[in-house]
Amino acid sequence: MDFVAGLRCRECGRGYPAEALHVCDFCFGPLEVTYDYERIAATVTRERIAAGPRTIWRYADLLPVADPAPVDLGAGFTPLVRADRLAAELGLGELWIKDDTANPTGSFKDRVVSVALTKARQLGFKVAACASTGNLANSVAAHAARAGMESVVLIPADLERAKVTMTTVYGGRVVAVEGTYDDVNRLCAELTSERPSWAFVNVNVRTYYAEGSKTLAFEVAEQLGWQAPDHVVVPIGSGSQLTKVAKGFEELGRVGLLDEVPSVRISGAQAAGCSPVATAFADGVDAIRPVKPATIAKSLAIGNPADGWYALDVIRRTGGSCAAVTDDEVLEGIRLLARTEGIFAETAGGVTIATLAKLAAAGVVRPDERVVALVTGHGLKTVEALTASEEPTVTIAPTLDAFDQAFDQAFDDSFAEHGRAGTGPTVATADPATAPTRNPAPRSAR
Ligand SMILES: *Cc1c(COP(=O)(O)O)cnc(C)c1O
Ligand SMILES: [Zn+2]
């Protein structure tokens, strides 16, 4: 049994039953799931969560649908990695990376889709659909396959190769639309009234879908030993994720999983080629002016973000900030995270890390804070953003001489100490007098 109290309009506050509704009949405001927090508080405990599955479903009491067998590929409970080497480069203290590249289809979207399709199935939908900047398409097609549902995803025609392949391989029907994501989204809004029997995860079941992002806050707190961080940096596409991370931390306080409602600063990250929220923040205005996106961070390329204003409000209320970074900075962010922490992120992750670097340099993210950066998608999804610049250090013939020559010519000076007589342990080579005669090392390679 779930603990949902109903739906409520975020603008005028009118209440609705927890059905397939997403906008207020009265003012067209978006609807939000509300819960019976007293009943949750009487049920949920840290122990009950710890005994649950190692997925988002360990937090089922705080999700909008209860199902003993949810539509589940194992989303969530991804690693929270202490990032000391990256922190040192950025002049920060305690820094953690929430590594959502480890989700089943390689992005945080698996959290929201697992929730959306579980609810959609319960409501009786047989077809899952969405408007996507790529990652949502992958996740909807995969989870629909898992649920035995059909899927139809609409994407902008200029998407990264991997995101198209990953959708079709799961059996999704992919409709490439000649236009921007905002064009795709408008088309999906029209389709939703045309085909009310389809569950458009980010349109007519968006209210439920969005709740899945709260699990990022739940996991961060649990993985920090049931403590909240001081500051979280979140990428912004539609802005939904950012608002739900805030809601998640608040709920932990309300149901007693944290001692009080924590004050967590929430900062937003955007690409300069699509930064309507960062622009409004910088200008100190409330109106989010739509833009035409032009950035390699395609998963964040939403020029008219549905939750942009709400995200801006959270950022301001929590004392966070919002900044935008250029495509070159995005690539540098990807490389920095990969070479310091061994995590390969897609362009959206590069946006987060580059924005974190920028806010740290400006003293907005501070060294005395416990900071968490949300890295939301895997680098292999957007590999073409880097393939032109990332080449082998050197290409050689298969001989020792060629290697030695390459070492002298192509390895940079910082590597010199690791040369033939360099530092570090050396594995003893066998004394030829005592060495076993079996399996002699081949000499032919010389
Ligand atoms: C969709 C997406 C986001 C942004 O989420 P919103 O809820 O639309 O703001 C961030 N990162 C990745 C990798 C995404 O796919
Ligand atoms: Zn309303």
XYZ file of C-alpha atoms and ligand atoms in Angstrom:
462
model
C 0.000 0.000 0.000
C 1.286 3.446 -0.840
C 1.141 6.563 1.309
C -0.057 8.947 -1.364
C -2.568 11.501 -0.107
C -3.409 12.807 -3.571
C -2.260 15.310 -6.156
C -2.100 19.041 -5.629
C -1.755 21.935 -8.016
C 1.595 23.652 -7.524
C 0.046 27.006 -8.451
C -3.417 27.259 -6.864
C -3.203 24.383 -4.366
C -6.377 22.580 -5.513
C -6.447 18.873 -4.697
C -7.008 15.938 -7.079
C -7.135 12.131 -6.733
C -3.968 10.166 -7.600
C -5.002 9.309 -11.159
C -3.593 9.895 -14.630
C -3.737 13.658 -14.253
C -0.939 16.139 -14.730
C -2.379 19.643 -15.023
C -4.861 21.531 -12.913
C -8.266 21.847 -14.619
C -8.675 25.202 -13.011
C -5.411 27.076 -13.671
C -3.380 24.640 -15.864
C -0.672 24.547 -13.189
C 1.422 21.350 -12.869
C 0.330 18.787 -10.294
C 2.497 17.457 -7.484
C 2.148 14.203 -5.498
C 1.368 14.736 -1.809
C 1.836 12.140 0.912
C 0.496 11.312 4.327
C 3.767 12.068 6.108
C 2.424 11.121 9.532
C 1.642 7.617 8.377
C 5.002 7.360 6.631
C 6.775 8.533 9.777
C 4.996 5.816 11.767
C 6.163 3.136 9.323
C 9.509 4.022 7.796
C 12.786 3.446 9.639
C 16.435 3.361 8.654
C 16.416 -0.395 9.396
C 13.396 -1.025 7.170
C 15.193 0.772 4.334
C 18.462 -1.081 4.961
C 16.581 -4.389 4.674
C 15.160 -3.388 1.269
C 16.536 -4.037 -2.208
C 19.713 -2.278 -3.388
C 17.664 -0.160 -5.796
C 15.439 2.925 -5.633
C 12.677 0.603 -4.378
C 14.258 0.506 -0.907
C 12.531 3.919 -0.549
C 9.123 2.649 -1.749
C 7.385 4.201 1.271
C 8.340 7.623 -0.120
C 7.450 6.865 -3.747
C 4.036 7.436 -5.393
C 3.280 3.795 -6.192
C 3.445 0.587 -4.184
C 3.953 -2.627 -6.126
C 5.574 -5.813 -4.818
C 7.010 -6.370 -8.319
C 7.786 -2.927 -9.752
C 9.040 -2.350 -13.310
C 12.644 -2.681 -12.275
C 16.010 -3.139 -13.983
C 17.918 -2.288 -10.816
C 17.973 1.509 -11.020
C 19.518 3.423 -8.168
C 21.707 2.762 -5.135
C 24.602 3.875 -7.314
C 28.037 4.557 -5.813
C 28.695 7.708 -3.806
C 32.411 8.164 -4.338
C 34.700 10.289 -2.169
C 36.616 12.435 -4.662
C 39.746 13.667 -2.883
C 41.881 14.028 -5.996
C 39.253 16.122 -7.768
C 38.660 18.127 -4.577
C 42.373 18.957 -4.408
C 42.359 20.185 -8.023
C 39.359 22.414 -7.317
C 40.553 23.682 -3.937
C 37.663 22.002 -2.120
C 37.508 19.943 1.061
C 35.021 17.078 1.341
C 33.730 16.293 -2.141
C 31.612 13.345 -3.243
C 30.498 12.225 -6.695
C 27.091 10.557 -6.996
C 27.926 8.219 -9.863
C 24.694 7.705 -11.758
C 26.624 6.468 -14.792
C 26.225 3.100 -13.037
C 22.477 2.869 -13.677
C 21.109 0.070 -15.926
C 20.889 2.184 -19.085
C 23.691 4.505 -18.019
C 21.808 7.546 -16.751
C 19.751 8.853 -13.852
C 16.635 8.601 -16.052
C 16.269 4.964 -14.955
C 15.140 6.272 -11.554
C 12.250 8.293 -12.943
C 11.243 5.771 -15.593
C 11.107 2.825 -13.183
C 8.651 4.837 -11.066
C 6.678 6.173 -14.059
C 6.169 2.812 -15.737
C 5.274 1.058 -12.481
C 2.556 3.661 -11.970
C 1.537 3.617 -15.650
C 1.115 -0.160 -15.552
C -0.973 0.144 -12.386
C -3.169 2.747 -14.095
C -3.708 0.303 -16.978
C -1.542 1.814 -19.733
C -0.133 -0.638 -22.305
C 2.050 1.757 -24.312
C 4.913 3.838 -22.896
C 5.915 6.952 -24.788
C 8.051 10.038 -24.222
C 9.671 13.132 -25.636
C 13.366 12.691 -25.050
C 16.757 14.333 -25.362
C 18.141 10.770 -25.547
C 18.606 9.238 -22.131
C 14.905 9.105 -21.404
C 14.397 7.279 -24.704
C 16.962 4.632 -23.716
C 15.390 4.138 -20.340
C 11.761 4.073 -21.500
C 12.539 1.498 -24.216
C 14.461 -0.699 -21.748
C 11.896 -0.542 -18.953
C 9.011 -1.067 -21.397
C 10.790 -4.207 -22.612
C 11.107 -5.343 -19.004
C 7.409 -4.670 -18.378
C 6.213 -6.260 -21.612
C 4.859 -2.909 -22.795
C 5.212 -1.310 -26.214
C 7.259 1.889 -26.433
C 7.282 4.860 -28.760
C 9.886 7.550 -28.235
C 10.204 10.867 -29.978
C 13.636 12.467 -30.230
C 15.258 15.395 -32.034
C 16.760 14.036 -35.274
C 20.310 15.245 -34.493
C 20.848 13.021 -31.426
C 24.061 11.136 -30.578
C 24.417 7.786 -32.376
C 24.652 5.706 -29.179
C 21.406 7.059 -27.810
C 19.525 6.068 -30.971
C 21.111 2.593 -31.093
C 20.446 1.989 -27.418
C 16.780 2.758 -27.906
C 16.133 0.653 -31.016
C 17.971 -2.373 -29.625
C 15.493 -2.573 -26.745
C 12.683 -2.742 -29.294
C 11.534 0.842 -28.929
C 9.953 2.577 -31.905
C 12.059 5.657 -32.442
C 10.517 8.654 -34.152
C 13.196 11.191 -35.091
C 11.681 14.648 -35.379
C 13.273 17.350 -37.497
C 13.424 20.007 -34.828
C 14.651 20.824 -31.337
C 13.620 19.043 -28.151
C 11.141 21.825 -27.550
C 9.493 21.018 -30.904
C 9.415 17.336 -29.933
C 7.902 18.189 -26.572
C 5.183 20.328 -28.126
C 4.324 17.501 -30.530
C 4.114 15.080 -27.589
C 1.782 17.411 -25.719
C -0.513 17.369 -28.779
C -0.192 13.581 -29.089
C -1.151 13.152 -25.438
C -4.633 14.524 -26.066
C -4.843 12.638 -29.358
C -3.845 9.284 -27.816
C -4.931 9.309 -24.178
C -4.312 5.554 -23.881
C -0.537 6.070 -24.157
C 1.523 6.852 -21.066
C 3.826 9.726 -22.041
C 6.156 9.423 -19.080
C 7.165 13.087 -19.066
C 3.760 14.474 -20.070
C 0.618 12.782 -18.723
C 2.413 10.727 -16.042
C 5.047 13.394 -15.364
C 3.694 13.996 -11.874
C 4.649 10.429 -10.883
C 7.774 10.269 -13.035
C 9.294 13.311 -11.367
C 9.098 11.697 -7.912
C 11.784 9.171 -8.914
C 14.454 11.891 -8.713
C 13.917 12.203 -4.945
C 15.814 8.928 -4.576
C 19.039 10.821 -5.378
C 18.621 12.766 -2.131
C 17.581 9.663 -0.187
C 20.631 7.702 -1.333
C 23.087 10.522 -0.736
C 21.835 10.893 2.855
C 21.837 7.150 3.539
C 25.296 6.697 1.982
C 26.664 9.539 4.117
C 25.489 7.598 7.196
C 22.125 9.374 7.390
C 23.514 12.862 7.171
C 22.732 15.575 4.675
C 25.457 17.272 2.631
C 25.873 21.060 2.809
C 25.772 21.705 -0.912
C 24.652 19.713 -3.967
C 25.391 20.612 -7.592
C 22.694 19.391 -10.008
C 22.527 19.645 -13.828
C 19.406 21.330 -15.219
C 17.499 20.193 -18.303
C 13.796 20.612 -17.577
C 14.707 21.468 -13.967
C 12.617 18.613 -12.562
C 15.530 16.682 -11.070
C 16.803 19.708 -9.175
C 13.433 20.481 -7.597
C 12.924 16.843 -6.555
C 16.367 16.569 -4.981
C 15.277 19.445 -2.743
C 11.943 17.758 -2.025
C 13.769 14.534 -1.158
C 15.981 16.146 1.498
C 12.967 17.936 2.957
C 10.964 14.705 3.207
C 13.789 12.929 5.045
C 13.410 15.500 7.794
C 9.619 15.376 7.768
C 9.391 11.602 8.248
C 12.176 11.450 10.843
C 14.865 9.683 8.792
C 16.985 12.766 9.495
C 16.675 14.526 12.852
C 15.398 17.705 11.253
C 14.690 19.132 7.808
C 18.266 19.792 6.692
C 19.348 23.006 5.035
C 21.068 21.904 1.859
C 22.240 24.500 -0.640
C 21.281 23.433 -4.144
C 23.131 24.852 -7.130
C 22.245 24.375 -10.798
C 24.528 23.619 -13.741
C 23.787 24.463 -17.371
C 25.588 24.608 -20.695
C 26.118 28.150 -21.965
C 24.476 27.145 -25.263
C 21.243 26.455 -23.393
C 21.152 28.314 -20.099
C 17.742 29.927 -19.578
C 17.783 29.231 -15.818
C 21.376 30.405 -15.253
C 20.589 33.550 -17.242
C 17.507 34.351 -15.144
C 19.548 33.724 -11.994
C 22.355 36.024 -13.161
C 19.872 38.722 -14.168
C 17.944 38.422 -10.918
C 14.620 38.033 -12.724
C 11.772 35.548 -12.284
C 10.862 35.032 -15.926
C 12.695 32.225 -17.702
C 13.202 33.422 -21.270
C 13.160 30.441 -23.718
C 16.264 29.980 -25.887
C 17.177 27.974 -28.989
C 19.739 25.412 -27.753
C 23.203 25.112 -29.306
C 25.431 22.880 -27.175
C 27.117 19.466 -27.151
C 25.271 18.772 -23.871
C 22.249 17.474 -25.750
C 20.687 15.711 -22.772
C 20.308 19.158 -21.162
C 19.306 21.010 -24.329
C 15.826 22.131 -23.292
C 15.303 25.724 -24.327
C 11.948 26.119 -22.574
C 12.292 24.114 -19.344
C 8.975 22.959 -17.828
C 10.292 23.231 -14.266
C 12.704 26.092 -14.896
C 10.957 28.558 -12.651
C 10.571 26.033 -9.828
C 14.266 25.141 -10.100
C 15.202 28.816 -9.923
C 13.010 29.194 -6.846
C 14.699 26.231 -5.096
C 18.154 27.611 -5.937
C 17.274 31.000 -4.456
C 15.464 29.633 -1.382
C 18.308 27.275 -0.463
C 21.075 29.843 -0.957
C 22.492 28.027 -3.951
C 23.729 29.436 -7.226
C 23.411 28.687 -10.924
C 26.080 28.994 -13.602
C 26.685 28.005 -17.207
C 29.809 26.673 -18.907
C 31.013 26.634 -22.514
C 31.296 23.467 -24.591
C 35.104 23.573 -24.231
C 34.703 23.739 -20.469
C 32.281 20.795 -20.661
C 34.918 18.680 -22.424
C 37.525 19.784 -19.892
C 35.110 18.804 -17.102
C 34.687 15.324 -18.600
C 38.471 14.882 -18.848
C 39.094 16.263 -15.350
C 36.634 13.855 -13.706
C 37.916 10.907 -15.733
C 41.595 11.523 -15.013
C 41.209 12.366 -11.324
C 38.553 9.861 -10.255
C 38.236 7.228 -12.988
C 34.637 8.111 -13.828
C 33.730 8.696 -17.479
C 30.700 10.960 -17.727
C 28.643 12.097 -20.660
C 28.434 15.775 -21.600
C 25.839 16.467 -18.876
C 28.392 15.218 -16.307
C 30.960 17.523 -17.898
C 28.507 20.391 -17.381
C 28.172 19.509 -13.692
C 31.916 19.185 -13.061
C 32.825 22.316 -15.040
C 30.129 24.296 -13.201
C 31.364 22.922 -9.880
C 34.879 24.111 -10.826
C 33.543 27.527 -11.744
C 31.521 27.921 -8.542
C 34.474 26.689 -6.456
C 36.800 29.214 -8.115
C 34.257 31.953 -7.350
C 34.084 30.893 -3.700
C 30.381 30.004 -3.982
C 31.015 26.306 -3.364
C 33.320 26.466 -0.347
C 36.128 24.269 1.005
C 34.413 24.068 4.421
C 31.317 22.482 2.881
C 30.493 18.814 2.371
C 29.732 18.888 -1.355
C 28.015 16.360 -3.606
C 28.061 16.625 -7.407
C 25.485 14.625 -9.361
C 27.094 12.928 -12.354
C 24.039 11.773 -14.233
C 25.072 9.910 -17.408
C 27.754 7.642 -18.862
C 30.442 8.921 -21.235
C 29.986 6.193 -23.837
C 26.624 7.737 -24.694
C 28.207 10.915 -26.032
C 31.571 9.574 -27.093
C 31.534 11.526 -30.369
C 31.937 14.723 -28.370
C 35.487 13.535 -27.612
C 36.568 11.203 -30.418
C 38.040 13.991 -32.515
C 40.347 15.068 -29.669
C 41.211 11.804 -27.922
C 43.843 9.819 -29.855
C 46.326 7.127 -28.787
C 49.437 8.711 -27.225
C 51.479 7.025 -29.956
C 51.123 4.181 -32.478
C 54.064 1.783 -32.798
C 55.303 -1.413 -34.435
C 55.070 -4.462 -32.116
C 58.740 -4.382 -30.971
C 60.596 -3.366 -27.801
C 62.791 -0.961 -29.769
C 59.729 0.817 -31.094
C 58.316 1.072 -27.564
C 61.580 2.467 -26.144
C 61.804 5.018 -28.911
C 58.205 6.045 -28.379
C 58.801 6.345 -24.639
C 61.650 8.791 -25.248
C 59.783 10.822 -27.854
C 56.083 10.709 -27.005
C 55.815 10.382 -23.235
C 55.897 13.691 -21.478
C 58.576 14.661 -18.944
C 56.357 13.962 -15.959
C 56.547 10.288 -16.873
C 60.367 10.159 -16.988
C 60.729 8.945 -13.402
C 58.634 5.929 -14.353
C 61.138 4.948 -17.044
C 63.186 1.759 -17.127
C 65.068 2.268 -13.867
C 62.267 4.275 -12.351
C 60.526 4.351 -8.986
C 57.998 1.804 -7.769
C 58.198 -1.904 -7.112
C 59.957 -4.061 -9.643
C 59.000 -7.654 -10.126
C 62.135 -9.773 -9.721
C 63.154 -11.319 -13.013
C 64.180 -14.924 -12.732
C 67.882 -15.682 -12.282
C 68.702 -17.673 -15.426
C 70.802 -20.119 -13.342
C 67.885 -21.171 -11.132
C 64.956 -20.442 -13.364
C 62.808 -23.387 -14.343
C 63.394 -24.419 -17.888
C 59.719 -24.866 -18.646
C 58.018 -22.054 -20.512
C 61.121 -20.030 -21.297
C 60.401 -16.426 -22.103
C 60.245 -16.112 -25.870
C 63.250 -14.240 -27.253
C 61.790 -13.824 -30.668
C 60.122 -10.536 -29.800
C 63.530 -8.835 -29.521
C 17.535 14.454 -18.396
C 18.908 14.589 -17.857
C 19.237 15.589 -16.923
C 18.292 16.695 -16.522
O 17.167 16.300 -15.819
P 15.905 17.299 -15.746
O 15.015 16.635 -14.760
O 15.332 17.339 -17.132
O 16.402 18.630 -15.313
C 20.517 15.585 -16.401
N 21.444 14.681 -16.791
C 21.167 13.718 -17.684
C 22.248 12.761 -18.058
C 19.898 13.635 -18.240
O 19.644 12.672 -19.131
Zn -4.353 25.101 -10.163
